[in-house]
Amino acid sequence: MATKKIPLHLACIENNDTIFHMLLDNGAKVNAKNYMHQAALHHAVSLENLDYTKYLLNQGAEINITNKKGETPLHITSYSNDSTSFLYLLLNDGANIDAQDNKQHTTLNYAIMDGMVQNVSILLDHGADVSLGLGGNYTPLHLASELDPSLNDDQYCAIKIIKMLLNKGANINKRTYMQKTPLHLAAQLGLTETIQYLLDNDAQINRIPFYKFTPFHSAIHGDNAQSLEVLLYHQQEKTQQKKTYH
């Protein structure tokens, strides 16, 4: 039964080593949940306390325990400024890398949406599924193709992430339930560098979805003249190449 205030949780939050260890050494329930269904392990990870996280795991904390949002401790690493050590620790201890929360998001999805290139690399190296879709059949590549390059200090984070996903076998022409490919999404948002990278990696420029929208239509719909310019230039180049070869 979930309770509102749990001594072990308070010890984690207050960073009180003495009480934290005393409670666990005297039989405190390591997986007890509060009203948000959070366990002590969720708190330790979210507060970036690596020592507490290790100790809780050694005391039998359930590594894939979920909170009210369906988030595991691995999901919580997405909110951390220094999550690399936690990713390695949890993954090496057997965390389910493809666990989905109530919104069907995996840790990989959150790392992508935050433009966290290093975290994406770690997750992919540990076998994160690049084809696992969420609501609307959005894959990690769709999410990366919508990534704003100004999201963080690395203006090329989107390209780096897309490259990693493609290297792991992501389908560049995968459609959402609305029949949009990653190229459609990038074109509508005016992400010209992403558009160019997708085109350079064989994204289909004339892919026609159910609603008869090609990436050209998406660019116009998004009122993005620069997107349209990149698409038209690419198509003209392809047309010229065909004429040259024939």
CSV table of C-alpha atoms in Angstrom, one decimal:
chain,number,residue,atom,x,y,z
A,1,MET,CA,0.0,0.0,0.0
A,2,ALA,CA,1.4,3.4,-1.0
A,3,THR,CA,1.9,5.9,1.8
A,4,LYS,CA,2.5,9.6,1.7
A,5,LYS,CA,5.6,9.9,3.9
A,6,ILE,CA,8.1,7.1,4.2
A,7,PRO,CA,11.2,7.5,6.5
A,8,LEU,CA,13.6,5.9,4.0
A,9,HIS,CA,12.4,8.4,1.3
A,10,LEU,CA,12.9,11.3,3.6
A,11,ALA,CA,16.4,10.1,4.5
A,12,CYS,CA,17.2,10.0,0.7
A,13,ILE,CA,15.8,13.5,0.1
A,14,GLU,CA,17.5,15.0,3.1
A,15,ASN,CA,20.8,13.2,2.3
A,16,ASN,CA,21.0,11.9,5.8
A,17,ASP,CA,23.6,9.1,5.7
A,18,THR,CA,23.1,8.0,9.3
A,19,ILE,CA,19.4,7.6,9.1
A,20,PHE,CA,19.5,6.2,5.6
A,21,HIS,CA,21.8,3.3,6.6
A,22,MET,CA,20.2,2.8,10.0
A,23,LEU,CA,16.7,2.3,8.4
A,24,LEU,CA,18.0,-0.2,5.8
A,25,ASP,CA,20.1,-2.0,8.4
A,26,ASN,CA,17.0,-2.4,10.6
A,27,GLY,CA,14.6,-3.8,8.0
A,28,ALA,CA,13.1,-0.8,6.2
A,29,LYS,CA,11.3,-1.9,3.1
A,30,VAL,CA,13.6,-0.9,0.3
A,31,ASN,CA,10.8,-1.0,-2.4
A,32,ALA,CA,8.1,0.8,-0.4
A,33,LYS,CA,6.3,3.4,-2.5
A,34,ASN,CA,4.8,6.8,-1.7
A,35,TYR,CA,1.6,8.3,-3.1
A,36,MET,CA,3.2,8.9,-6.4
A,37,HIS,CA,4.3,5.3,-6.4
A,38,GLN,CA,7.9,6.4,-6.2
A,39,ALA,CA,10.4,4.1,-4.4
A,40,ALA,CA,13.6,5.2,-2.7
A,41,LEU,CA,15.6,4.2,-5.8
A,42,HIS,CA,13.6,6.8,-7.9
A,43,HIS,CA,14.6,9.5,-5.3
A,44,ALA,CA,18.3,8.4,-5.2
A,45,VAL,CA,18.6,8.6,-9.0
A,46,SER,CA,16.7,11.9,-9.4
A,47,LEU,CA,18.8,13.5,-6.7
A,48,GLU,CA,21.9,12.2,-8.4
A,49,ASN,CA,23.1,10.3,-5.3
A,50,LEU,CA,25.3,7.6,-6.8
A,51,ASP,CA,26.2,6.1,-3.4
A,52,TYR,CA,22.6,5.7,-2.3
A,53,THR,CA,21.7,4.3,-5.6
A,54,LYS,CA,24.4,1.6,-5.4
A,55,TYR,CA,23.5,0.8,-1.8
A,56,LEU,CA,19.8,0.5,-2.5
A,57,LEU,CA,20.6,-1.9,-5.4
A,58,ASN,CA,22.8,-4.0,-3.1
A,59,GLN,CA,20.0,-4.1,-0.6
A,60,GLY,CA,17.6,-5.6,-3.1
A,61,ALA,CA,15.9,-2.5,-4.6
A,62,GLU,CA,13.9,-3.5,-7.6
A,63,ILE,CA,15.7,-2.1,-10.6
A,64,ASN,CA,12.7,-1.8,-12.9
A,65,ILE,CA,10.2,-0.6,-10.3
A,66,THR,CA,7.8,2.0,-11.8
A,67,ASN,CA,6.2,5.1,-10.4
A,68,LYS,CA,2.7,6.5,-11.2
A,69,LYS,CA,3.9,7.7,-14.6
A,70,GLY,CA,5.2,4.2,-15.4
A,71,GLU,CA,8.8,5.5,-15.2
A,72,THR,CA,11.6,3.2,-14.1
A,73,PRO,CA,14.8,4.5,-12.4
A,74,LEU,CA,16.4,4.3,-15.8
A,75,HIS,CA,13.8,6.8,-17.2
A,76,ILE,CA,14.6,9.1,-14.3
A,77,THR,CA,18.2,9.4,-15.5
A,78,SER,CA,16.8,11.5,-18.4
A,79,TYR,CA,16.2,14.3,-16.0
A,80,SER,CA,19.8,14.2,-14.5
A,81,ASN,CA,22.5,16.7,-15.5
A,82,ASP,CA,25.1,14.1,-14.9
A,83,SER,CA,23.4,10.8,-15.8
A,84,THR,CA,26.2,8.9,-17.5
A,85,SER,CA,27.3,7.1,-14.3
A,86,PHE,CA,23.7,6.2,-13.5
A,87,LEU,CA,23.1,4.9,-16.9
A,88,TYR,CA,26.1,2.6,-16.7
A,89,LEU,CA,25.3,1.5,-13.2
A,90,LEU,CA,21.6,0.7,-13.9
A,91,LEU,CA,22.3,-0.9,-17.3
A,92,ASN,CA,25.1,-3.1,-16.0
A,93,ASP,CA,22.8,-4.2,-13.1
A,94,GLY,CA,20.2,-5.4,-15.6
A,95,ALA,CA,17.8,-2.5,-16.0
A,96,ASN,CA,15.3,-3.0,-18.9
A,97,ILE,CA,16.7,-0.6,-21.5
A,98,ASP,CA,13.5,-0.7,-23.6
A,99,ALA,CA,11.0,-0.2,-20.7
A,100,GLN,CA,8.2,2.2,-21.7
A,101,ASP,CA,6.4,4.5,-19.4
A,102,ASN,CA,2.7,5.4,-19.6
A,103,LYS,CA,3.3,7.6,-22.6
A,104,GLN,CA,5.2,4.7,-24.3
A,105,HIS,CA,8.5,6.6,-24.0
A,106,THR,CA,11.8,4.7,-23.5
A,107,THR,CA,14.9,6.2,-21.9
A,108,LEU,CA,16.3,6.5,-25.4
A,109,ASN,CA,13.3,8.7,-26.5
A,110,TYR,CA,13.9,11.1,-23.6
A,111,ALA,CA,17.6,11.2,-24.3
A,112,ILE,CA,16.9,12.1,-27.9
A,113,MET,CA,14.3,14.8,-27.1
A,114,ASP,CA,16.8,16.4,-24.7
A,115,GLY,CA,19.6,16.3,-27.3
A,116,MET,CA,21.8,14.3,-25.0
A,117,VAL,CA,24.2,12.8,-27.5
A,118,GLN,CA,26.4,10.9,-25.0
A,119,ASN,CA,23.4,9.3,-23.4
A,120,VAL,CA,22.0,8.3,-26.7
A,121,SER,CA,25.4,6.7,-27.6
A,122,ILE,CA,25.5,4.8,-24.3
A,123,LEU,CA,22.0,3.5,-24.7
A,124,LEU,CA,22.5,2.4,-28.3
A,125,ASP,CA,25.8,0.7,-27.4
A,126,HIS,CA,23.8,-1.3,-24.8
A,127,GLY,CA,21.3,-2.4,-27.3
A,128,ALA,CA,18.4,0.0,-27.1
A,129,ASP,CA,15.7,-0.8,-29.8
A,130,VAL,CA,15.8,1.8,-32.5
A,131,SER,CA,12.5,0.6,-34.0
A,132,LEU,CA,10.4,0.7,-30.9
A,133,GLY,CA,7.6,3.2,-31.6
A,134,LEU,CA,5.5,5.2,-29.2
A,135,GLY,CA,2.0,6.6,-29.7
A,136,GLY,CA,1.4,7.4,-33.3
A,137,ASN,CA,4.1,5.0,-34.3
A,138,TYR,CA,6.8,7.6,-33.8
A,139,THR,CA,10.2,5.9,-33.8
A,140,PRO,CA,13.3,7.4,-32.2
A,141,LEU,CA,14.4,8.6,-35.6
A,142,HIS,CA,11.2,10.6,-36.0
A,143,LEU,CA,11.9,12.2,-32.6
A,144,ALA,CA,15.5,13.0,-33.7
A,145,SER,CA,14.3,14.5,-37.0
A,146,GLU,CA,12.2,17.0,-35.0
A,147,LEU,CA,15.0,18.0,-32.7
A,148,ASP,CA,15.7,21.8,-32.6
A,149,PRO,CA,19.5,22.3,-33.1
A,150,SER,CA,19.4,25.3,-30.7
A,151,LEU,CA,18.2,23.0,-27.9
A,152,ASN,CA,21.6,22.9,-26.3
A,153,ASP,CA,25.2,24.1,-26.9
A,154,ASP,CA,25.8,21.4,-29.5
A,155,GLN,CA,24.1,22.7,-32.7
A,156,TYR,CA,24.9,19.4,-34.4
A,157,CYS,CA,23.2,17.2,-31.8
A,158,ALA,CA,20.4,16.3,-34.1
A,159,ILE,CA,22.7,15.2,-36.9
A,160,LYS,CA,24.9,13.2,-34.5
A,161,ILE,CA,21.9,11.4,-33.1
A,162,ILE,CA,20.3,10.7,-36.5
A,163,LYS,CA,23.7,9.3,-37.7
A,164,MET,CA,23.9,7.0,-34.7
A,165,LEU,CA,20.3,5.7,-35.2
A,166,LEU,CA,20.9,5.0,-38.9
A,167,ASN,CA,24.1,3.2,-38.1
A,168,LYS,CA,22.1,1.0,-35.7
A,169,GLY,CA,19.6,0.1,-38.5
A,170,ALA,CA,16.8,2.7,-38.0
A,171,ASN,CA,14.5,2.9,-41.0
A,172,ILE,CA,14.9,6.3,-42.6
A,173,ASN,CA,11.6,6.1,-44.5
A,174,LYS,CA,9.5,4.7,-41.6
A,175,ARG,CA,6.0,6.2,-41.5
A,176,THR,CA,4.0,7.3,-38.5
A,177,TYR,CA,0.3,6.5,-38.3
A,178,MET,CA,-0.3,9.8,-40.0
A,179,GLN,CA,2.0,8.5,-42.7
A,180,LYS,CA,4.8,10.9,-42.2
A,181,THR,CA,8.4,10.0,-42.6
A,182,PRO,CA,11.3,11.7,-40.7
A,183,LEU,CA,11.8,13.9,-43.8
A,184,HIS,CA,8.2,15.1,-43.7
A,185,LEU,CA,8.7,16.2,-40.1
A,186,ALA,CA,12.0,18.0,-40.6
A,187,ALA,CA,10.6,19.7,-43.7
A,188,GLN,CA,7.6,21.0,-41.9
A,189,LEU,CA,9.7,22.4,-39.1
A,190,GLY,CA,12.2,24.0,-41.4
A,191,LEU,CA,15.2,22.0,-40.1
A,192,THR,CA,17.4,22.4,-43.2
A,193,GLU,CA,20.5,20.7,-41.9
A,194,THR,CA,18.4,17.7,-40.8
A,195,ILE,CA,16.6,17.7,-44.2
A,196,GLN,CA,19.9,17.7,-46.1
A,197,TYR,CA,21.4,14.9,-43.9
A,198,LEU,CA,18.3,12.7,-44.4
A,199,LEU,CA,18.4,13.3,-48.2
A,200,ASP,CA,22.1,12.5,-48.3
A,201,ASN,CA,21.2,9.2,-46.6
A,202,ASP,CA,18.6,8.2,-49.1
A,203,ALA,CA,15.4,9.5,-47.6
A,204,GLN,CA,12.7,9.3,-50.2
A,205,ILE,CA,11.8,12.8,-51.4
A,206,ASN,CA,8.6,11.9,-53.2
A,207,ARG,CA,7.2,9.7,-50.5
A,208,ILE,CA,3.5,10.2,-50.7
A,209,PRO,CA,1.5,9.5,-47.5
A,210,PHE,CA,-2.2,8.7,-47.1
A,211,TYR,CA,-3.1,12.4,-47.1
A,212,LYS,CA,-1.2,13.0,-50.4
A,213,PHE,CA,1.4,15.1,-48.7
A,214,THR,CA,5.0,14.8,-49.9
A,215,PRO,CA,7.9,16.5,-48.0
A,216,PHE,CA,7.3,19.4,-50.4
A,217,HIS,CA,3.8,19.8,-49.1
A,218,SER,CA,5.1,19.5,-45.6
A,219,ALA,CA,7.5,22.4,-46.2
A,220,ILE,CA,4.8,24.6,-47.7
A,221,HIS,CA,2.4,23.6,-44.9
A,222,GLY,CA,5.0,24.7,-42.3
A,223,ASP,CA,5.6,27.9,-44.3
A,224,ASN,CA,9.3,27.1,-44.6
A,225,ALA,CA,10.8,28.5,-47.7
A,226,GLN,CA,14.3,27.3,-46.8
A,227,SER,CA,13.0,23.7,-46.4
A,228,LEU,CA,11.4,23.9,-49.9
A,229,GLU,CA,14.6,25.3,-51.3
A,230,VAL,CA,16.7,22.4,-50.0
A,231,LEU,CA,14.2,19.9,-51.3
A,232,LEU,CA,14.0,21.5,-54.7
A,233,TYR,CA,17.7,21.7,-55.1
A,234,HIS,CA,18.1,18.1,-54.2
A,235,GLN,CA,15.5,17.0,-56.7
A,236,GLN,CA,17.1,19.1,-59.4
A,237,GLU,CA,20.5,17.5,-58.7
A,238,LYS,CA,19.0,14.0,-58.9
A,239,THR,CA,17.3,14.8,-62.1
A,240,GLN,CA,20.5,16.2,-63.6
A,241,GLN,CA,22.4,13.1,-62.5
A,242,LYS,CA,19.9,10.9,-64.3
A,243,LYS,CA,20.2,12.9,-67.5
A,244,THR,CA,24.0,12.7,-67.3
A,245,TYR,CA,24.0,8.9,-66.8
A,246,HIS,CA,21.6,8.4,-69.7
